Short mmCIF file of C-alpha atoms in Angstrom, two decimals:
data_model
loop_
_atom_site.label_atom_id
_atom_site.label_comp_id
_atom_site.label_asym_id
_atom_site.label_seq_id
_atom_site.Cartn_x
_atom_site.Cartn_y
_atom_site.Cartn_z
CA MET A 177 66.26 119.00 94.01
CA ILE A 178 69.10 116.61 92.92
CA LYS A 179 67.58 114.07 90.44
CA VAL A 180 68.88 110.59 90.59
CA LEU A 181 68.46 107.53 88.29
CA VAL A 182 68.88 104.30 90.14
CA VAL A 183 70.25 101.31 88.02
CA ASP A 184 70.28 97.76 89.40
CA ASP A 185 69.09 94.44 88.13
CA SER A 186 67.47 93.53 91.43
CA ALA A 187 64.00 94.87 91.95
CA PHE A 188 64.46 94.65 95.72
CA MET A 189 67.71 96.77 95.55
CA ARG A 190 66.19 99.34 93.32
CA LYS A 191 63.24 99.87 95.81
CA VAL A 192 65.40 100.04 98.86
CA ILE A 193 68.03 102.35 97.34
CA SER A 194 65.24 104.52 96.00
CA ASP A 195 63.56 104.71 99.37
CA ILE A 196 66.92 105.79 101.04
CA ILE A 197 67.53 108.49 98.47
CA ASN A 198 63.94 109.80 98.52
CA SER A 199 64.19 110.09 102.42
CA ASP A 200 66.44 113.10 102.01
CA PRO A 201 64.55 116.42 101.14
CA GLU A 202 67.22 117.46 98.69
CA LEU A 203 67.18 114.27 96.62
CA GLU A 204 64.59 112.74 94.32
CA VAL A 205 64.66 109.49 92.35
CA VAL A 206 63.27 110.45 88.97
CA ASP A 207 63.33 106.86 87.65
CA ARG A 208 64.69 103.32 88.04
CA ALA A 209 66.44 101.12 85.43
CA ARG A 210 66.45 97.26 85.61
CA ASN A 211 69.59 96.90 83.53
CA GLY A 212 72.19 98.78 81.51
CA ILE A 213 70.18 99.04 78.27
CA ASP A 214 67.26 100.36 80.10
CA ALA A 215 69.48 102.98 81.79
CA LEU A 216 70.90 104.25 78.52
CA GLN A 217 67.33 104.71 77.18
CA LYS A 218 66.06 106.48 80.17
CA ILE A 219 68.98 108.94 80.73
CA PRO A 220 68.09 111.25 77.78
CA GLN A 221 64.42 111.09 78.81
CA VAL A 222 64.63 111.92 82.56
CA HIS A 223 67.87 114.00 82.67
CA PRO A 224 69.30 112.87 85.93
CA ASP A 225 71.89 114.87 87.81
CA VAL A 226 73.50 111.61 89.27
CA VAL A 227 73.30 107.96 88.32
CA THR A 228 73.81 105.13 90.76
CA LEU A 229 74.99 102.15 88.78
CA ASP A 230 75.45 98.54 89.89
CA VAL A 231 78.83 97.20 88.85
CA GLU A 232 77.83 93.63 88.21
CA MET A 233 74.72 93.20 85.92
CA PRO A 234 73.68 90.71 83.24
CA GLU A 235 73.46 91.68 79.47
CA LEU A 236 75.31 94.94 79.69
CA ASP A 237 77.54 95.25 82.73
CA GLY A 238 78.23 98.33 84.70
CA LEU A 239 81.66 99.10 82.98
CA SER A 240 80.05 98.97 79.55
CA VAL A 241 77.12 101.18 80.64
CA LEU A 242 79.65 103.72 82.25
CA LYS A 243 81.70 103.93 79.00
CA LYS A 244 78.57 104.70 76.99
CA ILE A 245 77.29 107.28 79.55
CA MET A 246 80.69 109.06 79.45
CA GLU A 247 80.64 109.11 75.64
CA SER A 248 77.13 110.24 75.01
CA HIS A 249 75.69 111.91 78.16
CA PRO A 250 78.61 112.75 80.61
CA LEU A 251 77.17 112.59 84.14
CA PRO A 252 78.36 111.97 87.67
CA VAL A 253 78.10 108.21 88.26
CA VAL A 254 78.40 106.52 91.71
CA MET A 255 79.12 102.76 91.30
CA LEU A 256 77.57 100.14 93.73
CA SER A 257 80.00 97.30 94.24
CA SER A 258 80.24 94.07 96.14
CA LEU A 259 83.54 93.27 97.93
CA THR A 260 84.47 90.40 95.72
CA ALA A 261 87.65 89.89 93.63
CA ALA A 262 85.59 90.65 90.46
CA GLY A 263 83.66 93.54 92.15
CA THR A 264 86.74 95.35 93.37
CA GLU A 265 88.58 94.98 90.07
CA GLN A 266 85.62 96.34 88.06
CA THR A 267 85.13 99.16 90.52
CA VAL A 268 88.76 100.27 90.14
CA ARG A 269 88.32 100.16 86.37
CA ALA A 270 85.11 102.16 86.71
CA LEU A 271 86.96 104.87 88.59
CA GLU A 272 89.57 104.96 85.95
CA LEU A 273 86.93 105.49 83.33
CA GLY A 274 85.37 108.38 85.21
CA ALA A 275 83.06 107.26 87.91
CA VAL A 276 83.03 109.85 90.64
CA ASP A 277 82.92 107.46 93.51
CA PHE A 278 81.66 104.15 94.68
CA LEU A 279 79.77 102.40 97.52
CA MET A 280 80.07 98.88 98.82
CA LYS A 281 77.08 96.80 99.24
CA PRO A 282 77.32 95.52 102.97
CA SER A 283 76.53 91.94 102.15
CA GLY A 284 76.90 91.21 98.36
CA GLN A 285 74.76 91.80 95.39
CA ILE A 286 71.46 91.51 97.26
CA SER A 287 72.13 93.37 100.51
CA LEU A 288 69.16 93.15 102.79
CA ASP A 289 70.99 95.35 105.21
CA ILE A 290 71.83 98.16 102.79
CA ASP A 291 70.23 100.65 105.21
CA LYS A 292 73.51 100.48 107.14
CA ILE A 293 75.10 102.68 104.44
CA SER A 294 72.16 105.04 103.99
CA THR A 295 73.98 108.04 105.28
CA GLU A 296 76.92 107.32 103.07
CA ILE A 297 74.63 106.81 100.01
CA ILE A 298 73.09 110.27 100.56
CA LYS A 299 76.38 112.03 101.20
CA LYS A 300 78.22 110.50 98.15
CA ILE A 301 75.29 111.39 95.80
CA LYS A 302 75.32 114.95 97.01
CA VAL A 303 79.14 115.12 96.44
CA ALA A 304 78.71 113.58 93.08
CA ALA A 305 75.98 116.12 92.09
CA GLY A 306 78.45 118.88 92.79
CA THR A 307 80.88 117.48 90.21
CA LYS A 308 78.37 117.55 87.30
CA LYS A 309 79.79 120.65 85.51
CA ASN A 310 83.30 119.33 85.89
CA ILE A 311 82.43 115.93 84.51
CA LYS A 312 80.84 117.40 81.39
CA LYS A 313 83.72 119.74 80.83
CA LEU A 314 86.41 117.15 81.30
CA CYS A 315 84.59 114.63 79.03
CA ASN A 316 83.87 117.18 76.34
CA ASN A 317 87.58 118.29 76.28
CA THR A 318 88.76 115.30 74.07
CA LYS A 319 92.09 117.05 73.16
CA GLN A 320 94.92 114.94 74.69
CA ILE A 321 98.12 117.00 75.22
CA ALA A 322 101.17 114.86 75.02
CA VAL A 323 103.84 115.56 77.36
CA SER A 324 107.40 114.70 76.49
CA LEU A 325 109.43 113.69 79.60
CA PRO A 326 113.05 114.66 79.77
CA SER A 327 115.36 111.95 78.42
CA SER A 328 118.46 112.98 80.44
CA TYR A 329 117.93 110.59 83.26
CA GLN A 330 120.76 108.22 84.05
CA PRO A 331 119.50 104.78 85.08
CA TRP A 332 119.44 104.58 88.84
CA THR A 333 121.53 101.99 90.76
CA ALA A 334 120.63 100.29 93.86
CA GLY A 335 121.91 102.08 96.98
CA GLU A 336 120.86 104.76 99.37
CA LEU A 337 117.53 106.33 98.67
CA LYS A 338 117.88 110.07 98.05
CA LYS A 339 114.64 111.12 96.37
CA LEU A 340 111.11 110.78 97.35
CA VAL A 341 107.77 111.74 95.74
CA LEU A 342 104.57 111.92 97.94
CA ILE A 343 101.16 111.97 96.38
CA GLY A 344 97.86 112.61 98.13
CA THR A 345 94.37 112.48 96.58
CA SER A 346 90.88 111.53 97.21
CA THR A 347 87.62 111.77 95.11
CA GLY A 348 88.55 111.50 91.40
CA GLY A 349 92.09 110.34 92.46
CA PRO A 350 92.13 106.83 90.78
CA LYS A 351 91.50 108.40 87.41
CA ALA A 352 94.16 111.11 88.21
CA LEU A 353 96.67 108.49 89.24
CA HIS A 354 96.11 106.68 85.95
CA GLN A 355 97.25 109.97 84.20
CA VAL A 356 100.29 110.48 86.34
CA LEU A 357 102.11 107.24 87.35
CA PRO A 358 102.13 105.59 83.85
CA ARG A 359 103.89 108.70 82.45
CA LEU A 360 106.93 108.25 84.72
CA SER A 361 110.06 106.61 83.23
CA ALA A 362 111.16 103.13 84.29
CA ASP A 363 114.55 104.60 85.33
CA LEU A 364 113.03 107.09 87.79
CA ASP A 365 115.55 107.71 90.52
CA ALA A 366 113.00 108.26 93.28
CA ALA A 367 110.52 106.21 95.22
CA ILE A 368 106.83 107.28 95.33
CA LEU A 369 104.42 107.07 98.33
CA VAL A 370 100.68 107.40 97.60
CA VAL A 371 97.72 108.01 99.84
CA GLN A 372 94.44 107.58 98.02
CA HIS A 373 91.31 107.72 100.22
CA MET A 374 89.84 104.30 99.69
CA PRO A 375 88.45 101.55 101.96
CA ALA A 376 90.16 98.24 102.58
CA GLY A 377 90.10 95.78 99.78
CA PHE A 378 90.26 98.25 96.83
CA THR A 379 93.74 99.59 97.06
CA ARG A 380 95.31 96.30 96.04
CA SER A 381 93.20 96.15 92.93
CA LEU A 382 94.16 99.80 92.24
CA ALA A 383 97.88 99.03 92.65
CA GLU A 384 97.69 96.02 90.40
CA ARG A 385 95.89 97.97 87.62
CA LEU A 386 98.37 100.82 87.81
CA ASP A 387 101.30 98.41 87.85
CA SER A 388 100.02 96.69 84.67
CA LEU A 389 100.00 100.23 82.87
CA SER A 390 103.19 101.74 84.23
CA GLN A 391 106.94 101.53 83.46
CA ILE A 392 107.66 101.83 87.22
CA ARG A 393 106.56 99.15 89.64
CA VAL A 394 103.33 99.89 91.57
CA LYS A 395 102.28 97.96 94.55
CA GLU A 396 100.25 98.06 97.72
CA ALA A 397 102.69 99.02 100.58
CA GLU A 398 103.52 96.28 103.16
CA ASP A 399 104.56 96.95 106.76
CA GLY A 400 108.30 96.89 107.24
CA GLU A 401 109.35 96.64 103.58
CA GLU A 402 112.20 98.87 102.30
CA ILE A 403 111.35 101.77 100.15
CA LYS A 404 113.16 101.58 96.84
CA SER A 405 113.62 103.99 93.88
CA GLY A 406 111.52 103.13 90.81
CA CYS A 407 108.59 101.83 92.79
CA ALA A 408 105.35 103.41 93.93
CA TYR A 409 103.85 102.25 97.28
CA ILE A 410 100.09 102.79 97.70
CA ALA A 411 98.84 102.96 101.27
CA PRO A 412 96.39 100.15 102.01
CA GLY A 413 92.82 101.07 102.72
CA ASP A 414 92.14 101.55 106.43
CA TYR A 415 95.89 101.89 107.29
CA HIS A 416 97.97 105.07 107.84
CA LEU A 417 101.19 105.02 105.94
CA LYS A 418 104.30 106.25 107.74
CA VAL A 419 108.04 105.91 107.18
CA GLN A 420 110.93 104.91 109.45
CA ALA A 421 114.66 105.08 108.92
CA SER A 422 116.87 102.00 109.48
CA ALA A 423 119.27 102.02 112.46
CA CYS A 424 122.09 102.90 110.02
CA GLY A 425 120.02 105.63 108.50
CA LYS A 426 120.73 104.38 104.91
CA THR A 427 117.33 102.80 104.17
CA LEU A 428 113.82 103.87 104.63
CA HIS A 429 110.98 101.48 105.49
CA VAL A 430 107.11 101.49 105.36
CA ARG A 431 105.31 101.50 108.59
CA LEU A 432 101.56 100.88 108.66
CA ASN A 433 99.29 101.44 111.58
CA GLN A 434 95.52 101.67 112.51
CA ASN A 435 95.69 104.68 114.69
CA PRO A 436 92.51 106.67 114.77
CA PRO A 437 91.34 108.33 111.52
CA ARG A 438 92.54 111.86 111.00
CA GLY A 439 90.01 114.41 109.67
CA GLY A 440 87.82 111.30 109.06
CA HIS A 441 90.56 109.59 106.87
CA ARG A 442 92.56 106.45 107.26
CA PRO A 443 94.88 106.58 105.44
CA SER A 444 95.61 110.22 105.92
CA VAL A 445 97.80 112.36 103.66
CA ASP A 446 98.71 114.60 106.66
CA GLU A 447 99.90 111.47 108.59
CA MET A 448 102.14 110.48 105.65
CA PHE A 449 103.53 114.04 105.08
CA GLU A 450 104.35 114.66 108.73
CA SER A 451 106.09 111.24 109.09
CA VAL A 452 108.25 111.80 105.95
CA ALA A 453 109.14 115.51 107.10
CA GLY A 454 111.61 113.94 109.56
CA GLN A 455 113.77 112.55 106.71
CA SER A 456 115.25 116.00 105.88
CA LYS A 457 118.25 114.48 104.04
CA LEU A 458 116.01 113.41 101.08
CA LYS A 459 115.05 115.55 98.12
CA MET A 460 111.22 115.59 98.31
CA VAL A 461 108.39 116.53 96.01
CA CYS A 462 104.81 116.55 97.20
CA VAL A 463 101.83 116.36 94.93
CA VAL A 464 98.18 117.23 95.99
CA MET A 465 95.55 116.19 93.61
CA THR A 466 91.65 116.14 93.21
CA GLY A 467 89.72 115.44 96.45
CA MET A 468 87.26 116.78 98.85
CA GLY A 469 88.32 118.60 102.08
CA GLN A 470 91.78 119.71 103.14
CA ASP A 471 93.83 116.52 103.95
CA GLY A 472 97.45 117.23 103.32
CA THR A 473 97.53 120.95 103.84
CA THR A 474 98.63 120.69 107.58
CA GLY A 475 101.31 118.21 106.76
CA LEU A 476 102.61 120.42 103.89
CA LYS A 477 103.68 122.99 106.54
CA TYR A 478 106.29 120.53 107.87
CA MET A 479 107.28 119.39 104.41
CA LYS A 480 108.04 122.90 103.28
CA GLU A 481 110.13 123.57 106.45
CA LYS A 482 112.28 120.55 105.33
CA GLY A 483 112.71 122.00 101.72
CA ALA A 484 110.17 120.01 99.92
CA LYS A 485 108.73 121.27 96.67
CA VAL A 486 104.93 121.20 96.23
CA ILE A 487 102.78 120.70 93.15
CA ALA A 488 99.03 121.20 93.29
CA GLU A 489 96.58 120.07 90.51
CA HIS A 490 94.94 123.02 88.71
CA GLN A 491 91.17 123.52 89.24
CA SER A 492 90.54 123.00 85.48
CA THR A 493 91.24 119.30 85.71
CA CYS A 494 90.03 118.50 89.27
CA ILE A 495 86.89 116.44 89.68
CA VAL A 496 86.70 118.01 93.16
CA TYR A 497 88.77 121.10 93.84
CA GLY A 498 89.09 120.78 97.57
CA MET A 499 92.41 119.38 98.56
CA PRO A 500 94.50 121.36 96.07
CA LYS A 501 92.48 124.57 96.76
CA ALA A 502 93.21 124.27 100.52
CA ALA A 503 96.95 123.86 99.92
CA ILE A 504 97.13 126.72 97.54
CA GLU A 505 95.22 129.06 99.78
CA ALA A 506 97.53 128.21 102.64
CA GLY A 507 100.46 129.40 100.52
CA ARG A 508 102.24 125.97 100.55
CA VAL A 509 102.44 125.29 96.80
CA ASP A 510 105.26 126.04 94.45
CA ARG A 511 103.53 125.06 91.17
CA VAL A 512 99.97 124.66 90.05
CA ALA A 513 99.68 122.32 87.03
CA PRO A 514 96.86 120.68 85.10
CA LEU A 515 96.71 116.93 85.39
CA HIS A 516 98.47 116.10 82.16
CA GLU A 517 101.58 118.17 83.14
CA ILE A 518 101.95 116.82 86.71
CA SER A 519 104.26 113.95 85.81
CA TYR A 520 106.53 116.42 83.82
CA GLU A 521 106.64 118.80 86.81
CA ILE A 522 107.61 115.98 89.22
CA ILE A 523 110.56 115.12 86.93
CA LYS A 524 111.68 118.73 86.59
CA MET A 525 111.62 119.20 90.40
CA LEU A 526 113.53 115.99 91.01
CA GLN A 527 116.27 117.07 88.59
CA SER A 528 116.45 120.79 89.77
#
């Protein structure tokens, strides 16, 4: 049985969420907490495998509780968020701090129709439970390894785009991106395209948070905009990100669409990789990081045919070792690196 602690300041939400979880024979709600302080007292008593945690709570908010959980009792945490400006911003911050995943309450803080996402609640709790050992290992490994990036870069000048970095990630990706993009130099002579599996409404907050921490510019991609060096473009939730060359062939532009999900994903890493593979004149580096499933592996076949170099995140730093594992086992990876070395490997491959 997977033991779950449900934390929500609403008695109604605690009851309904508990009923949904207990409806699955593999899950059991071992206790409920009415606020963050109550949750922190109960965790060492009931020893849950997973905690579902409301983002917006009085007294001690979800972020403060999450920090304390990760410091004293590292556990997989699934955040429950409302689709508000405050809710999305706090959720992105929670993912950065180590929450495994999140769920959107369908109609705000008190969602009478939360049964609409009952299947998703059960699925995400089970996925989160599978990360328990990794969460504890990564949180207990407090040693931070500094990586010195090469200082030999010449500042790039505006002109024809010649280098492109493509990053694909899913579960655990927001935290991983926070350890890769901020390490890249402001004079990076390449553009970056990112597909992070996330629903609509959250990718803009993710981009804004990363932008505030990074030397390069980070933004949510917009349809039709020119792709420029020194900027990272994150695919908007619920949109595939593709690229299209201009008529003269000297510039590259973002193309967004809502074609059917691929492998259950929109945006899809495979869709991005296959679209970019047609731009063979560019020097390209692909990065596949933590995430469930194998999105990106098919697209890497075409990227490799065009001469792209590929980096996969090492199992030791993955929250979920699915996407990198699939790419490695398919024989489409040039370098396997732990998370703290990925930015350095990107720079090396761009310079080689």
